[in-house]
Amino acid sequence: MPDTDISPPEDRVKDIYYILGLVFLPLLWFFPYWLHPMGVGDNIVGVQPHYGYIFRMLRSFRDPLWNPFLFSGFPISGFPNANVHNILAWLYLFLPVDVAGNAQTLLMYSVAGLGFYLFGRAMGLTRPGSFLSGVIYSAATYGLSSFGSILALGGFVWGGWILACLEKLRRARGVEARSRWTFLLAITAALQLMAGHPYNFQHTCIFAGIYVLFVALAHERGKARWAWTGCSVIALVLALGLAQAVILPALELQQLSWRKTLPFENFVIVQFNIRELLGGIIFP
């Protein structure tokens, strides 16, 4: 299907209704918790105080390279989870910490669901089907279990958006359309990489890579196959380039970390039992 949109205005209005539903749905899920500060777990222990300092510095037009009040000194620019480059964290620039924390948490679930709604529409699903996809993704086990950690939710948000851009890129025809969706895919992937918890980006790359390979082998032929694969690779390279403000300082800081010397066995001490593993697979 070519990358064109000839739907009448009244059909686009129907999309708006479903989009608004996904935007406001988290207000129902978490009512009445958002009526008071929702800081729990990592959020209240480290995230919100950390954000309060970072964005107070930014409001004073100072570069928050170092936080002397956290862990006896903390290198902000080298820590991917500092969220300085996470656009959904910029609410802290304008709102009090408690209010911004509530708003960011609710917004993350809305944006996550909206991404999968757009992916469903790009795939040709009906509006109710796409809406259900968005609800299922935003209410997935990983998302709800990460309620107490804004950092873990940061990358989770952009999964559907990346898949939506990939699908639009697959259906694009012509250099202009492919260039547009390649660039938008790169921006969306960079947003996920800079949102904290880089392993979310790694997981997305694995899934998206399988998706690209499957489509290339099973659905595309000739020049379209090479255009689809090439544009996907170019988008990945551009995303890594756009995210260098996070990647390079993190790599430098990693060289000073004592965790670098830990053997692999230390990372597998905590293991899922069979019940937790099956639960995560059946109800992701």
Steps between C-alpha positions, in 0.01 A plus 500: 500500500652838403576759763204723427211615713181573311263435789223761531508749792218325686707180515791690650266639766417141597872437553511799733230345719705182546820697555334707772377177656858372526619836635248508784482126574791509752299753703243226554755225565684687771208685658509618777878459538583797278305729735807493726872446427549158343866471593569135587803274477791640302303814416485632854841371608717625218321613186295798613772653723744446214267662247428785738869587509560453126212715381558764767847537349355520149253769606802697618662451156778286650621173354428222757815296445540394864269446797700541823202401718445146366727205591770741623520641147341375179599551130169596340619529140644146507189338643245398231220492758551865593224570247632843410434409136164334560241739358227361727706602802507865398178551693729551799613826343156653545326311780573417866674166548197314638266631231753437223559145627129419487458664160801322350388159626149540358634646175734206449216249503300720263788541255577126514143408412479765231809358329342158463174656382695667220680173426166322469365767267819481291445124474147557375316394815163648587481782751355280778765237430778760509354651817501156665864453394591827668316406819665157515849641450468784750351256755764232436672334795826685444330838492283450807776328699725801427249743648744578780786579262466777246845403372384154393195646328706748297600266218185285522298799379649515151469135389173545310616825341807328357290216358252750355780687322641171374166396355448841337850472356416155358194636323670818378568533130735752348817664627324787677261280699771251592736779606231655719419177682867403531569829675193471725599143588849618593363778722261263677773241557731771635227616738476147638876467537526833682203432728697283743549127558684431171408131511150601387661624179695175468181295533329718241792458260474120530126497439511765226795323335302175482203696364712665230661169402166315485336769287802519270500126436127428503333807352738722308655432161774656291578867557229535764678240715831683483336839557316370809809334648734786413274771640459302824877473542546869418238588763689297762828673416335842515338414835836401648648825369220712645542332839876558531438760771394206719713218358848653513491623864350166606781307330759720670338452841476125443879477489510621862230267629590211731212307345706466185719243676211284626474151347185394320403270787431804719230617262307173503480455877145637498296273275133469412322194623281311253182672621641849448646402163174355368309797636725739312459306176125440513410842642771735367 
